[in-house]
């Protein structure tokens, strides 16, 4: 497993310098270069550290420069052992990933390599078991740079001097030389050309003829930036280009040709991917593709027609979305027996979707954002189930009669219209609405009329996408008694109705880019996920913590909502404290119950809403997370003058009788807009902690939480944090482990006064790109029971604060034991715990009582 940055530095330094950190000189920057090369691989860190030990700075620089071109032999020797244990097909899979498929989605790779006869499903599993590859959160196959380097070296050994006689080629200069000068051979199986590294490409007429075994061909420009090609290049092709018939996969990003002069297409093709190309049409007539499963032509703005595909009986997916000039879609496509999905959204000139027979496998028709689509005639069978049908933002003036007989659609989208009143009950679990076709239609009045209709009675999810005409939600939204998810994107809604608090089963609320939203009323206590971002006018937020009934994982985010007033800000903080206390008290109470009752107490969930519960629990199980901007005068309050401005803190744990949990918090600075490609928009927060007790125990405890932004509307968004934001999170399992350790010791030792423990916490924040985010401040807030029980406790609270201020003045005396440790961690005795809690800031304490602040 890859080590984190801190442990990587320690392991490397132990071997290079015999201590935990490099010296503060040139070796520090050289060590960073070594760490970048090793990328957390423990073997590489040890070998490199030992190799560089006792060498001069000049020798270090020379050795690290050499590694860019010549891999370290000792590292490669050990890594090669795992490769040598693979069978022949597994070796082929490994080399294809190293030289071609790294970063591609697992299912796609398996599908293509299965067609190559490699038994890829079990082969990929074995590569995972040997840690030669890994699967990322977005299900793509990843490979450590050093392991990929080993794969490259293995291929180069096939023909050290002549790349045209290797099985796989990937170096741009070598590929261009091969294609231009007919230097290929029958041994070449894959070509992967990174187009970002070449501006000019020339392919001779015989270049590909010499490669009859070519299976995989890619001209890759990297991730596309929402339809704009990132690179420009010139391409010289022969009059008649012949592609080897053995080709299984063609990827040609941003192809600049209007037509492909190909005499015959490979009949064994499995996937054809040509996004953002200038191609006007692919071929004339019918071509036989018995193995073809996917055609991907997204963003090909010159494409006029999609050809006859009746010769592709196994075709499953057709993506022609964003093809501005596409007027005609051949009816053979919708009749293919295995077609599962058709995506034509954003095709501005498309006028009709029709066919005489419909694929029995069809599950997804995504045709929103087609302003000229006025005909939809696809005769789907009545036994079709789990359909996703998206027809919002189209020119349809009637509900297509072919879809009126459906029930239990997974997703349905349509313009706001009185036509929706004609849909039967249980028609769909979730609906997405767009602006009416008629601009003179009153969206709010129409919505008020249709919400009482039968279809909405059973609705679980309601979404509004780009409803510029929608300025408010009607009061009778309260009729949607089963609603569990409400989402708005890019609307002009200014306020929510107060009646929303009556939706007792509402679990999740997502509001994004609603720039006119000014106030959010109290939500029902059932809501455990509230995500707002880029709501630039939002000022007022009401509390939603009364009468909590369940202990859900909770995530409340207010990304870039920087106009929140002070009252709302305090409300949100009090809401967080109340939720944490509720959870902590319930956990403490349940500890004394028998196991069956405990399970019932802590995990009660309505069966009808198990899916919602699982959705929110999957990443933040047992956690309460709040993420919000630091605005105005609150900056000083939140950070506090002596707040720990580093990534770590060491603090003494209070006696168990005095607390039952704690909240972690940290502050991150603005994050510039970043494109995370296909990764989910999220920031991963976490910490590594060590609990050291006076009786000799040292326990490692880790925790993490994930703040995600997925807008549910198929639009691409860039992650952007516009100001300092603070994260608070409570981890019930982490608290439980710490308290169990201390409680277990106390149970066996009556001398409580001699027992103490220090908790060292080192925080991290990371983007989906694995880039680390700076941390401006961090800390812990202890949670004490019944702090407001009587006036004496309040006085004691104030006295502790006064004692702290007096001691702070004298903190220059190192005899007090308040020195920072060697790692720059701040050691804070229990009497100074308030110093590290932005929730106990002076301005708040002067105004709020302890009971209110709780």
Short mmCIF file of C-alpha atoms in Angstrom, two decimals, residues 10 45 56 59 154 192 241 281 461 541 573 736 762 767 772:
data_model
loop_
_atom_site.label_atom_id
_atom_site.label_comp_id
_atom_site.label_asym_id
_atom_site.label_seq_id
_atom_site.Cartn_x
_atom_site.Cartn_y
_atom_site.Cartn_z
CA UNK A 10 10.11 9.52 7.70
CA UNK A 45 11.64 4.76 -0.38
CA UNK A 56 26.99 14.55 -1.76
CA UNK A 59 25.62 13.11 -6.51
CA UNK A 154 9.74 -5.09 -19.98
CA UNK A 192 -1.05 4.92 -27.54
CA UNK A 241 -6.39 4.63 -45.05
CA UNK A 281 -20.33 11.28 -41.11
CA UNK A 461 -37.38 12.88 -5.45
CA UNK A 541 -30.82 30.18 7.72
CA UNK A 573 -22.99 26.53 14.80
CA UNK A 736 -15.94 5.65 21.41
CA UNK A 762 -2.36 15.44 12.50
CA UNK A 767 -8.62 17.11 -3.57
CA UNK A 772 -3.12 18.35 -0.71
#
